């Protein structure tokens, strides 16, 4: 079960990094990746809150862990995207 949560974090990081690089290439003037990052962090926080308030138990713990990994994956994807763009511009 924990492998699913780890896989969700890795997939979120990969998805966010690829989406951010694509948006940066197509729309270099816009701040879309930052808005995507903010929305994913808010969704992760809402998932953690929902798991604590409504679900509870082991199912709630799993949902909270999934929300935590979505936040971690979004931040990791954002950092990966910044590294890719920095080395791509050189």
XYZ file of C-alpha atoms in Angstrom:
90
model
C 0.000 0.000 0.000
C 2.873 2.375 0.745
C 4.295 1.648 -2.672
C 1.144 3.175 -4.169
C 1.678 6.379 -2.185
C 5.347 6.538 -3.173
C 4.413 5.929 -6.797
C 1.804 8.718 -6.593
C 4.473 11.153 -5.358
C 6.904 10.164 -8.097
C 4.248 10.387 -10.797
C 3.119 13.785 -9.507
C 6.706 15.053 -9.620
C 7.205 13.770 -13.170
C 3.862 15.134 -14.335
C 4.465 18.524 -12.772
C 7.999 18.804 -14.146
C 6.940 17.892 -17.684
C 3.877 20.150 -17.588
C 5.951 23.035 -16.213
C 8.653 22.688 -18.861
C 6.008 22.504 -21.607
C 4.210 25.607 -20.314
C 7.485 27.526 -19.865
C 8.489 26.770 -23.452
C 5.101 27.686 -24.934
C 4.305 30.679 -22.678
C 7.584 32.122 -21.339
C 5.956 35.341 -20.055
C 3.285 33.698 -17.916
C 3.580 32.370 -14.355
C 1.585 29.141 -14.913
C 3.932 26.686 -13.134
C 3.704 28.687 -9.912
C -0.103 28.633 -10.077
C -0.084 24.879 -10.744
C 2.242 24.401 -7.774
C -0.022 26.479 -5.535
C -3.119 24.534 -6.582
C -1.468 21.152 -6.017
C -0.266 22.238 -2.571
C -3.774 23.419 -1.699
C -5.250 20.122 -2.932
C -2.733 18.197 -0.834
C -3.556 20.250 2.255
C -7.277 19.744 1.649
C -6.735 15.984 1.328
C -4.844 15.942 4.627
C -7.545 18.020 6.325
C -10.318 15.819 4.926
C -8.526 12.696 6.105
C -8.145 14.092 9.621
C -11.674 15.458 10.009
C -13.971 13.120 8.076
C -12.333 9.804 7.203
C -10.111 8.978 10.220
C -8.666 5.560 10.928
C -6.243 3.756 8.651
C -8.082 4.890 5.537
C -7.690 8.484 6.660
C -4.013 7.924 7.346
C -3.547 6.639 3.818
C -5.429 9.591 2.340
C -3.350 11.988 4.436
C -0.146 10.302 3.291
C -1.325 10.601 -0.309
C -1.967 14.324 0.193
C 1.483 14.691 1.743
C 3.089 12.959 -1.224
C 1.175 15.137 -3.680
C 2.625 18.190 -1.932
C 6.121 16.672 -1.975
C 5.762 15.631 -5.611
C 4.605 19.087 -6.671
C 7.501 20.786 -4.903
C 10.004 18.258 -6.273
C 8.589 18.705 -9.784
C 8.870 22.471 -9.481
C 12.491 22.211 -8.387
C 13.280 19.745 -11.193
C 11.675 22.112 -13.688
C 13.795 25.015 -12.436
C 16.972 22.945 -12.791
C 15.990 21.838 -16.310
C 15.247 25.403 -17.393
C 18.461 26.745 -15.860
C 20.669 24.239 -17.695
C 18.640 24.494 -20.874
C 19.187 28.255 -21.118
C 22.993 27.892 -20.865
